[in-house]
PDB file of C-alpha atoms in Angstrom:
ATOM      1  CA  UNK A  26      -0.021   0.087  -0.106  1.00 84.00           C
ATOM      2  CA  UNK A  27       2.602   2.433  -1.119  1.00 89.00           C
ATOM      3  CA  UNK A  28       0.074   5.137  -1.834  1.00 92.00           C
ATOM      4  CA  UNK A  29      -0.809   5.053   1.702  1.00 94.00           C
ATOM      5  CA  UNK A  30       2.622   5.375   3.160  1.00 92.00           C
ATOM      6  CA  UNK A  31       2.549   9.142   3.842  1.00 93.00           C
ATOM      7  CA  UNK A  32      -0.609   8.689   6.205  1.00 95.00           C
ATOM      8  CA  UNK A  33       1.812   6.269   8.342  1.00 96.00           C
ATOM      9  CA  UNK A  34       4.842   8.265   9.048  1.00 95.00           C
ATOM     10  CA  UNK A  35       7.931   6.510  10.819  1.00 93.00           C
ATOM     11  CA  UNK A  36       8.110   9.313  13.217  1.00 93.00           C
ATOM     12  CA  UNK A  37       4.829   8.890  14.622  1.00 94.00           C
ATOM     13  CA  UNK A  38       4.944   4.960  14.784  1.00 94.00           C
ATOM     14  CA  UNK A  39       6.414   4.455  18.432  1.00 94.00           C
ATOM     15  CA  UNK A  40       4.350   7.396  19.748  1.00 96.00           C
ATOM     16  CA  UNK A  41       1.147   6.180  18.485  1.00 96.00           C
ATOM     17  CA  UNK A  42       1.567   2.892  19.950  1.00 97.00           C
ATOM     18  CA  UNK A  43       2.597   4.395  23.566  1.00 97.00           C
ATOM     19  CA  UNK A  44      -0.252   6.849  23.388  1.00 97.00           C
ATOM     20  CA  UNK A  45      -2.700   4.146  22.600  1.00 98.00           C
ATOM     21  CA  UNK A  46      -1.425   2.267  25.579  1.00 98.00           C
ATOM     22  CA  UNK A  47      -1.604   5.262  27.686  1.00 98.00           C
ATOM     23  CA  UNK A  48      -5.292   5.928  26.852  1.00 97.00           C
ATOM     24  CA  UNK A  49      -5.936   2.286  27.880  1.00 98.00           C
ATOM     25  CA  UNK A  50      -4.230   2.894  31.226  1.00 98.00           C
ATOM     26  CA  UNK A  51      -0.982   1.271  30.530  1.00 98.00           C
ATOM     27  CA  UNK A  52       2.167   3.386  30.805  1.00 97.00           C
ATOM     28  CA  UNK A  53       4.842   1.479  28.476  1.00 95.00           C
ATOM     29  CA  UNK A  54       7.807   3.478  30.165  1.00 93.00           C
ATOM     30  CA  UNK A  55       6.836   2.301  33.744  1.00 96.00           C
ATOM     31  CA  UNK A  56       6.739  -1.377  32.688  1.00 97.00           C
ATOM     32  CA  UNK A  57      10.385  -2.531  33.675  1.00 97.00           C
ATOM     33  CA  UNK A  58       9.630  -6.023  32.525  1.00 98.00           C
ATOM     34  CA  UNK A  59       9.109  -4.630  28.878  1.00 98.00           C
ATOM     35  CA  UNK A  60      12.325  -3.710  27.083  1.00 96.00           C
ATOM     36  CA  UNK A  61      11.753  -1.490  24.110  1.00 94.00           C
ATOM     37  CA  UNK A  62      14.397  -1.665  21.304  1.00 94.00           C
ATOM     38  CA  UNK A  63      14.059   1.085  18.741  1.00 90.00           C
ATOM     39  CA  UNK A  64      17.923   1.196  18.003  1.00 88.00           C
ATOM     40  CA  UNK A  65      19.000   1.306  14.536  1.00 83.00           C
ATOM     41  CA  UNK A  66      21.445  -1.578  13.560  1.00 89.00           C
ATOM     42  CA  UNK A  67      22.840  -2.704  10.159  1.00 89.00           C
ATOM     43  CA  UNK A  68      21.760  -6.331  10.646  1.00 90.00           C
ATOM     44  CA  UNK A  69      18.386  -5.800  12.521  1.00 90.00           C
ATOM     45  CA  UNK A  70      15.375  -7.185  11.336  1.00 88.00           C
ATOM     46  CA  UNK A  71      13.166  -4.567   9.464  1.00 86.00           C
ATOM     47  CA  UNK A  72       9.917  -6.049  10.883  1.00 87.00           C
ATOM     48  CA  UNK A  73       8.991  -5.677  14.713  1.00 91.00           C
ATOM     49  CA  UNK A  74       8.789  -8.812  16.703  1.00 95.00           C
ATOM     50  CA  UNK A  75       8.358  -9.885  20.253  1.00 97.00           C
ATOM     51  CA  UNK A  76      10.840 -11.994  22.257  1.00 97.00           C
ATOM     52  CA  UNK A  77       9.904 -13.769  25.453  1.00 97.00           C
ATOM     53  CA  UNK A  78      12.862 -15.059  27.286  1.00 97.00           C
ATOM     54  CA  UNK A  79      11.125 -15.138  30.631  1.00 97.00           C
ATOM     55  CA  UNK A  80       7.288 -14.588  30.919  1.00 98.00           C
ATOM     56  CA  UNK A  81       6.245 -12.155  32.327  1.00 98.00           C
ATOM     57  CA  UNK A  82       9.630 -10.755  33.588  1.00 98.00           C
ATOM     58  CA  UNK A  83      11.640 -10.336  30.635  1.00 98.00           C
ATOM     59  CA  UNK A  84       9.999  -9.208  27.358  1.00 98.00           C
ATOM     60  CA  UNK A  85      11.300  -7.551  24.231  1.00 97.00           C
ATOM     61  CA  UNK A  86       9.486  -5.556  21.631  1.00 96.00           C
ATOM     62  CA  UNK A  87      11.864  -4.943  19.015  1.00 96.00           C
ATOM     63  CA  UNK A  88      11.284  -2.141  16.182  1.00 92.00           C
ATOM     64  CA  UNK A  89      13.038  -0.722  13.396  1.00 90.00           C
ATOM     65  CA  UNK A  90      10.731   2.052  12.424  1.00 89.00           C
ATOM     66  CA  UNK A  91      10.216   2.586   8.686  1.00 89.00           C
ATOM     67  CA  UNK A  92       6.827   4.008   8.325  1.00 91.00           C
ATOM     68  CA  UNK A  93       3.899   2.734   6.225  1.00 93.00           C
ATOM     69  CA  UNK A  94       0.642   0.867   6.852  1.00 92.00           C
ATOM     70  CA  UNK A  95       2.385  -2.438   7.277  1.00 92.00           C
ATOM     71  CA  UNK A  96       4.940  -1.211   9.632  1.00 93.00           C
ATOM     72  CA  UNK A  97       2.101   0.057  11.740  1.00 95.00           C
ATOM     73  CA  UNK A  98       0.210  -3.131  11.488  1.00 95.00           C
ATOM     74  CA  UNK A  99       3.359  -5.210  12.488  1.00 95.00           C
ATOM     75  CA  UNK A 100       4.228  -2.956  15.551  1.00 96.00           C
ATOM     76  CA  UNK A 101       0.599  -3.061  16.885  1.00 97.00           C
ATOM     77  CA  UNK A 102       0.390  -6.923  16.383  1.00 97.00           C
ATOM     78  CA  UNK A 103       3.589  -7.520  18.133  1.00 97.00           C
ATOM     79  CA  UNK A 104       2.802  -4.888  20.768  1.00 97.00           C
ATOM     80  CA  UNK A 105      -0.236  -7.151  21.453  1.00 98.00           C
ATOM     81  CA  UNK A 106       1.905 -10.026  22.133  1.00 98.00           C
ATOM     82  CA  UNK A 107       4.056  -7.855  24.156  1.00 98.00           C
ATOM     83  CA  UNK A 108       1.537  -6.653  26.484  1.00 98.00           C
ATOM     84  CA  UNK A 109      -0.121 -10.111  26.920  1.00 98.00           C
ATOM     85  CA  UNK A 110       3.030 -11.662  27.975  1.00 98.00           C
ATOM     86  CA  UNK A 111       3.992  -8.812  30.126  1.00 98.00           C
ATOM     87  CA  UNK A 112       0.662  -8.801  32.091  1.00 98.00           C
ATOM     88  CA  UNK A 113       0.722 -12.547  32.392  1.00 98.00           C
ATOM     89  CA  UNK A 114       0.327 -13.657  35.932  1.00 98.00           C
ATOM     90  CA  UNK A 115       3.760 -14.542  37.561  1.00 97.00           C
ATOM     91  CA  UNK A 116       2.331 -17.095  39.588  1.00 97.00           C
ATOM     92  CA  UNK A 117       1.101 -19.419  36.870  1.00 97.00           C
ATOM     93  CA  UNK A 118       2.921 -22.545  36.142  1.00 97.00           C
ATOM     94  CA  UNK A 119       5.784 -22.487  33.315  1.00 96.00           C
ATOM     95  CA  UNK A 120       3.546 -24.254  30.849  1.00 96.00           C
ATOM     96  CA  UNK A 121       0.692 -21.672  31.227  1.00 96.00           C
ATOM     97  CA  UNK A 122       3.127 -18.693  30.932  1.00 96.00           C
ATOM     98  CA  UNK A 123       5.239 -19.698  27.879  1.00 94.00           C
ATOM     99  CA  UNK A 124       3.176 -22.683  26.196  1.00 95.00           C
ATOM    100  CA  UNK A 125      -0.255 -23.292  25.685  1.00 95.00           C
ATOM    101  CA  UNK A 126      -2.706 -22.616  22.720  1.00 96.00           C
ATOM    102  CA  UNK A 127      -1.043 -19.676  20.820  1.00 97.00           C
ATOM    103  CA  UNK A 128      -4.501 -18.882  19.336  1.00 98.00           C
ATOM    104  CA  UNK A 129      -4.883 -16.951  22.506  1.00 98.00           C
ATOM    105  CA  UNK A 130      -1.947 -14.729  22.301  1.00 98.00           C
ATOM    106  CA  UNK A 131      -2.386 -14.257  18.418  1.00 98.00           C
ATOM    107  CA  UNK A 132      -5.980 -13.168  19.203  1.00 98.00           C
ATOM    108  CA  UNK A 133      -4.604 -10.217  21.397  1.00 98.00           C
ATOM    109  CA  UNK A 134      -1.993  -9.453  18.628  1.00 98.00           C
ATOM    110  CA  UNK A 135      -4.824  -9.281  16.033  1.00 98.00           C
ATOM    111  CA  UNK A 136      -6.885  -7.017  18.361  1.00 98.00           C
ATOM    112  CA  UNK A 137      -4.196  -4.469  18.669  1.00 98.00           C
ATOM    113  CA  UNK A 138      -3.306  -4.608  15.083  1.00 97.00           C
ATOM    114  CA  UNK A 139      -6.960  -3.996  14.068  1.00 97.00           C
ATOM    115  CA  UNK A 140      -6.777  -0.645  15.555  1.00 97.00           C
ATOM    116  CA  UNK A 141      -4.548   0.428  12.625  1.00 96.00           C
ATOM    117  CA  UNK A 142      -7.766  -0.009  10.401  1.00 95.00           C
ATOM    118  CA  UNK A 143     -10.183   1.450  12.831  1.00 96.00           C
ATOM    119  CA  UNK A 144     -11.434   4.929  11.581  1.00 96.00           C
ATOM    120  CA  UNK A 145     -11.790   6.573  14.616  1.00 96.00           C
ATOM    121  CA  UNK A 146      -8.310   5.532  15.700  1.00 97.00           C
ATOM    122  CA  UNK A 147      -6.795   6.780  12.429  1.00 97.00           C
ATOM    123  CA  UNK A 148      -8.498  10.057  12.918  1.00 96.00           C
ATOM    124  CA  UNK A 149      -7.697  10.411  16.562  1.00 95.00           C
ATOM    125  CA  UNK A 150      -4.080   9.082  16.553  1.00 95.00           C
ATOM    126  CA  UNK A 151      -2.646   9.756  13.179  1.00 96.00           C
ATOM    127  CA  UNK A 152      -4.966  12.935  12.161  1.00 95.00           C
ATOM    128  CA  UNK A 153      -6.097  11.274   8.946  1.00 96.00           C
ATOM    129  CA  UNK A 154      -9.191  13.154   7.634  1.00 95.00           C
ATOM    130  CA  UNK A 155     -10.289  10.618   5.459  1.00 96.00           C
ATOM    131  CA  UNK A 156      -9.555   7.023   6.523  1.00 96.00           C
ATOM    132  CA  UNK A 157     -11.669   5.342   4.015  1.00 96.00           C
ATOM    133  CA  UNK A 158      -8.778   4.168   1.790  1.00 96.00           C
ATOM    134  CA  UNK A 159      -6.739   2.738   4.610  1.00 96.00           C
ATOM    135  CA  UNK A 160      -9.809   0.965   6.068  1.00 96.00           C
ATOM    136  CA  UNK A 161     -10.698  -0.625   2.615  1.00 95.00           C
ATOM    137  CA  UNK A 162      -7.121  -1.797   2.012  1.00 95.00           C
ATOM    138  CA  UNK A 163      -7.027  -3.395   5.394  1.00 94.00           C
ATOM    139  CA  UNK A 164     -10.149  -5.221   4.872  1.00 94.00           C
ATOM    140  CA  UNK A 165      -8.906  -6.407   1.380  1.00 94.00           C
ATOM    141  CA  UNK A 166      -5.626  -7.407   2.927  1.00 93.00           C
ATOM    142  CA  UNK A 167      -7.503  -9.388   5.818  1.00 94.00           C
ATOM    143  CA  UNK A 168      -9.655 -11.078   3.215  1.00 95.00           C
ATOM    144  CA  UNK A 169      -6.659 -12.290   1.277  1.00 96.00           C
ATOM    145  CA  UNK A 170      -4.851 -13.531   4.600  1.00 96.00           C
ATOM    146  CA  UNK A 171      -7.944 -15.298   5.735  1.00 97.00           C
ATOM    147  CA  UNK A 172      -8.265 -17.139   2.377  1.00 97.00           C
ATOM    148  CA  UNK A 173      -4.523 -17.793   2.244  1.00 98.00           C
ATOM    149  CA  UNK A 174      -4.485 -19.465   5.803  1.00 98.00           C
ATOM    150  CA  UNK A 175      -7.675 -21.426   5.109  1.00 97.00           C
ATOM    151  CA  UNK A 176      -5.827 -22.932   1.947  1.00 98.00           C
ATOM    152  CA  UNK A 177      -2.589 -23.451   3.918  1.00 98.00           C
ATOM    153  CA  UNK A 178      -4.584 -25.508   6.563  1.00 98.00           C
ATOM    154  CA  UNK A 179      -6.202 -27.541   3.872  1.00 97.00           C
ATOM    155  CA  UNK A 180      -2.931 -28.308   2.262  1.00 98.00           C
ATOM    156  CA  UNK A 181      -1.052 -29.081   5.501  1.00 97.00           C
ATOM    157  CA  UNK A 182      -3.780 -31.557   6.342  1.00 97.00           C
ATOM    158  CA  UNK A 183      -3.073 -33.303   3.078  1.00 96.00           C
ATOM    159  CA  UNK A 184       0.712 -32.921   3.501  1.00 97.00           C
ATOM    160  CA  UNK A 185       0.769 -34.602   6.949  1.00 96.00           C
ATOM    161  CA  UNK A 186      -1.890 -37.178   6.112  1.00 94.00           C
ATOM    162  CA  UNK A 187      -1.041 -40.921   6.189  1.00 91.00           C
ATOM    163  CA  UNK A 188      -1.622 -41.357   2.417  1.00 89.00           C
ATOM    164  CA  UNK A 189       0.026 -38.245   1.340  1.00 89.00           C
ATOM    165  CA  UNK A 190       1.945 -38.450  -2.191  1.00 92.00           C
ATOM    166  CA  UNK A 191       4.929 -36.362  -1.440  1.00 93.00           C
ATOM    167  CA  UNK A 192       5.803 -36.139  -5.278  1.00 96.00           C
ATOM    168  CA  UNK A 193       2.329 -34.407  -5.815  1.00 96.00           C
ATOM    169  CA  UNK A 194       2.596 -31.914  -2.975  1.00 97.00           C
ATOM    170  CA  UNK A 195       4.180 -29.139  -4.718  1.00 98.00           C
ATOM    171  CA  UNK A 196       1.417 -29.224  -7.319  1.00 97.00           C
ATOM    172  CA  UNK A 197      -1.362 -29.488  -4.650  1.00 97.00           C
ATOM    173  CA  UNK A 198      -0.070 -26.707  -2.791  1.00 98.00           C
ATOM    174  CA  UNK A 199       0.145 -24.394  -5.807  1.00 98.00           C
ATOM    175  CA  UNK A 200      -3.549 -25.355  -6.786  1.00 98.00           C
ATOM    176  CA  UNK A 201      -4.870 -24.768  -3.362  1.00 98.00           C
ATOM    177  CA  UNK A 202      -3.224 -21.275  -2.795  1.00 98.00           C
ATOM    178  CA  UNK A 203      -3.885 -20.211  -6.379  1.00 98.00           C
ATOM    179  CA  UNK A 204      -7.608 -20.886  -6.105  1.00 98.00           C
ATOM    180  CA  UNK A 205      -7.722 -19.173  -2.608  1.00 98.00           C
ATOM    181  CA  UNK A 206      -6.240 -15.866  -3.436  1.00 96.00           C
ATOM    182  CA  UNK A 207      -7.023 -15.865  -7.118  1.00 96.00           C
ATOM    183  CA  UNK A 208      -3.555 -15.360  -8.465  1.00 96.00           C
ATOM    184  CA  UNK A 209      -1.039 -18.062  -9.714  1.00 97.00           C
ATOM    185  CA  UNK A 210       0.712 -19.297  -6.664  1.00 97.00           C
ATOM    186  CA  UNK A 211       4.249 -20.829  -7.320  1.00 97.00           C
ATOM    187  CA  UNK A 212       4.954 -24.393  -6.006  1.00 98.00           C
ATOM    188  CA  UNK A 213       8.572 -23.319  -4.836  1.00 97.00           C
ATOM    189  CA  UNK A 214       7.550 -22.848  -1.224  1.00 97.00           C
ATOM    190  CA  UNK A 215       5.596 -25.942  -0.759  1.00 97.00           C
ATOM    191  CA  UNK A 216       7.888 -26.859   2.337  1.00 96.00           C
ATOM    192  CA  UNK A 217       9.121 -23.504   3.430  1.00 97.00           C
ATOM    193  CA  UNK A 218       5.651 -22.187   3.803  1.00 97.00           C
ATOM    194  CA  UNK A 219       4.769 -24.743   6.387  1.00 97.00           C
ATOM    195  CA  UNK A 220       4.826 -23.796  10.230  1.00 93.00           C
ATOM    196  CA  UNK A 221       5.125 -26.353  13.041  1.00 92.00           C
ATOM    197  CA  UNK A 222       2.133 -27.633  14.733  1.00 92.00           C
ATOM    198  CA  UNK A 223      -0.432 -26.440  12.420  1.00 95.00           C
ATOM    199  CA  UNK A 224      -0.091 -22.813  13.149  1.00 96.00           C
ATOM    200  CA  UNK A 225      -2.151 -21.968  10.332  1.00 97.00           C
ATOM    201  CA  UNK A 226      -5.130 -23.125  12.541  1.00 97.00           C
ATOM    202  CA  UNK A 227      -3.859 -21.122  15.362  1.00 97.00           C
ATOM    203  CA  UNK A 228      -4.112 -18.144  13.198  1.00 98.00           C
ATOM    204  CA  UNK A 229      -7.442 -18.831  11.863  1.00 98.00           C
ATOM    205  CA  UNK A 230      -8.893 -19.663  15.536  1.00 98.00           C
ATOM    206  CA  UNK A 231      -7.244 -16.271  16.678  1.00 98.00           C
ATOM    207  CA  UNK A 232      -8.784 -14.098  13.953  1.00 98.00           C
ATOM    208  CA  UNK A 233     -12.191 -15.549  15.027  1.00 98.00           C
ATOM    209  CA  UNK A 234     -11.437 -15.214  18.744  1.00 98.00           C
ATOM    210  CA  UNK A 235     -10.366 -11.468  18.152  1.00 98.00           C
ATOM    211  CA  UNK A 236     -13.802 -10.660  16.795  1.00 97.00           C
ATOM    212  CA  UNK A 237     -15.313 -11.832  19.944  1.00 97.00           C
ATOM    213  CA  UNK A 238     -13.024  -9.619  22.263  1.00 98.00           C
ATOM    214  CA  UNK A 239     -13.618  -6.659  19.975  1.00 97.00           C
ATOM    215  CA  UNK A 240     -17.375  -7.110  20.066  1.00 97.00           C
ATOM    216  CA  UNK A 241     -17.193  -7.399  23.866  1.00 98.00           C
ATOM    217  CA  UNK A 242     -15.050  -4.319  24.036  1.00 98.00           C
ATOM    218  CA  UNK A 243     -17.440  -2.239  21.722  1.00 97.00           C
ATOM    219  CA  UNK A 244     -20.348  -3.424  23.728  1.00 97.00           C
ATOM    220  CA  UNK A 245     -19.059  -2.643  27.284  1.00 97.00           C
ATOM    221  CA  UNK A 246     -17.004   0.490  26.539  1.00 98.00           C
ATOM    222  CA  UNK A 247     -18.212   1.888  23.278  1.00 96.00           C
ATOM    223  CA  UNK A 248     -16.726   2.079  19.680  1.00 94.00           C
ATOM    224  CA  UNK A 249     -13.683   4.061  21.046  1.00 96.00           C
ATOM    225  CA  UNK A 250     -12.947   1.422  23.648  1.00 97.00           C
ATOM    226  CA  UNK A 251      -9.122   1.946  22.613  1.00 97.00           C
ATOM    227  CA  UNK A 252      -9.650   5.479  24.658  1.00 96.00           C
ATOM    228  CA  UNK A 253     -10.797   3.730  27.696  1.00 97.00           C
ATOM    229  CA  UNK A 254      -8.927   3.008  30.872  1.00 98.00           C
ATOM    230  CA  UNK A 255     -11.635   0.652  31.940  1.00 98.00           C
ATOM    231  CA  UNK A 256     -11.355  -1.101  28.748  1.00 98.00           C
ATOM    232  CA  UNK A 257      -7.596  -1.417  29.325  1.00 98.00           C
ATOM    233  CA  UNK A 258      -8.357  -3.044  32.982  1.00 98.00           C
ATOM    234  CA  UNK A 259     -10.544  -5.592  31.390  1.00 98.00           C
ATOM    235  CA  UNK A 260      -7.842  -6.391  28.858  1.00 98.00           C
ATOM    236  CA  UNK A 261      -5.132  -6.884  31.510  1.00 98.00           C
ATOM    237  CA  UNK A 262      -7.627  -9.231  33.279  1.00 96.00           C
ATOM    238  CA  UNK A 263      -7.758 -11.350  30.188  1.00 97.00           C
ATOM    239  CA  UNK A 264      -3.913 -11.186  29.513  1.00 98.00           C
ATOM    240  CA  UNK A 265      -3.259 -12.131  33.318  1.00 98.00           C
ATOM    241  CA  UNK A 266      -4.638 -15.681  32.393  1.00 97.00           C
ATOM    242  CA  UNK A 267      -1.680 -16.181  30.274  1.00 97.00           C
ATOM    243  CA  UNK A 268      -2.450 -19.475  28.178  1.00 96.00           C
ATOM    244  CA  UNK A 269      -3.730 -21.923  30.933  1.00 96.00           C
ATOM    245  CA  UNK A 270      -6.740 -22.002  28.745  1.00 97.00           C
ATOM    246  CA  UNK A 271      -7.210 -22.741  25.086  1.00 97.00           C
ATOM    247  CA  UNK A 272      -9.258 -20.465  23.099  1.00 98.00           C
ATOM    248  CA  UNK A 273     -12.657 -22.208  23.461  1.00 97.00           C
ATOM    249  CA  UNK A 274     -12.231 -22.539  27.233  1.00 98.00           C
ATOM    250  CA  UNK A 275     -11.193 -18.741  27.627  1.00 98.00           C
ATOM    251  CA  UNK A 276     -13.872 -17.439  25.383  1.00 98.00           C
ATOM    252  CA  UNK A 277     -16.542 -19.669  27.398  1.00 98.00           C
ATOM    253  CA  UNK A 278     -14.964 -18.575  30.865  1.00 97.00           C
ATOM    254  CA  UNK A 279     -15.039 -14.850  30.123  1.00 97.00           C
ATOM    255  CA  UNK A 280     -18.039 -14.295  27.857  1.00 97.00           C
ATOM    256  CA  UNK A 281     -20.045 -17.542  28.027  1.00 98.00           C
ATOM    257  CA  UNK A 282     -19.736 -17.877  24.057  1.00 97.00           C
ATOM    258  CA  UNK A 283     -18.418 -20.443  21.600  1.00 97.00           C
ATOM    259  CA  UNK A 284     -15.833 -19.715  18.965  1.00 96.00           C
ATOM    260  CA  UNK A 285     -17.929 -18.519  15.990  1.00 93.00           C
ATOM    261  CA  UNK A 286     -16.419 -18.575  12.389  1.00 95.00           C
ATOM    262  CA  UNK A 287     -19.549 -17.190  10.958  1.00 94.00           C
ATOM    263  CA  UNK A 288     -19.046 -13.986  12.821  1.00 92.00           C
ATOM    264  CA  UNK A 289     -15.445 -13.887  11.417  1.00 93.00           C
ATOM    265  CA  UNK A 290     -16.791 -14.401   7.836  1.00 92.00           C
ATOM    266  CA  UNK A 291     -19.393 -11.529   8.208  1.00 91.00           C
ATOM    267  CA  UNK A 292     -16.503  -9.385   9.316  1.00 86.00           C
ATOM    268  CA  UNK A 293     -15.251  -9.149   5.957  1.00 85.00           C
TER     269      UNK A 293
END
C-alpha cells in the first residue's frame, strides 16, 4: 500500500503505540519487564517482533521504524503479544506462561493490529481526515490472509496425511493457494511455507477469537474502547490468565460464548 505510506509516518509509529496504551491506562515506560528496542542496527530485522525469554519478567519488543501501513500493523500486532506476555500472572506454572494454545496470544495481537484499520483510531491518533482508503485496504488484506490461511491449513492436512503423495504435494500446494487468493501461486515454497504444529489453524482460530473480544469491548466500553482505561483494565484481566486455557475455554469462561467462524466471515 505504497500510496498510503504518507499517512503512516515513521516518526509517529512508536508514539502512536505508546499513546494508545496510555489511553488504555497502560504506561509503557513504567513497565520494567518490557524492553523497547528502537535502536538502528545494520543487521536488525526490518519487521517488528516480540521475544519472550522469561514470561512475564523479561519481554522484548523490537522495532526498526520505517513507516507505512504494514509497519504500523506489524508493530501493533507484536505490541499485542508484548502486553499479553508482560501482564501474564507471574504465579502461573511455566507451561501456562510460556506454552499453551497460541490462538490466545495471537488473538490479542490481532486485536491491537486491528486498531490500525479503525476509522476513529486513524482520525484520533494519526489525524487522517479521510481514513476510507486505509480501512478498505486493510479489509482487502484481511480477506486475502483469511483465504490464504484456510488454503494453507487444507494443504497441511493433506501434506501430513497418512496417504500423502509427496511427489504431488508441490502441485497440490500451488493448486490450493492459487484457488484461494485468485492469483497464480508458485509451488517453490511447498515446504518452506509450512509452520510447526498446524500454526495456520492457530491463526484462523485467533482471527475468529479476536472478533469476540472486539465485540465485547465495543459493547461494554463503546466503539472508542481503545481510549478507555476501563477497557484496558478488562484486557489486563484477560492477559493475566496467560495461556492456561485454550481459545474455546477462555472464551467460554470470559464471555460464555462459543468460537464463531460465521462471525469472522461476516466481518469481511
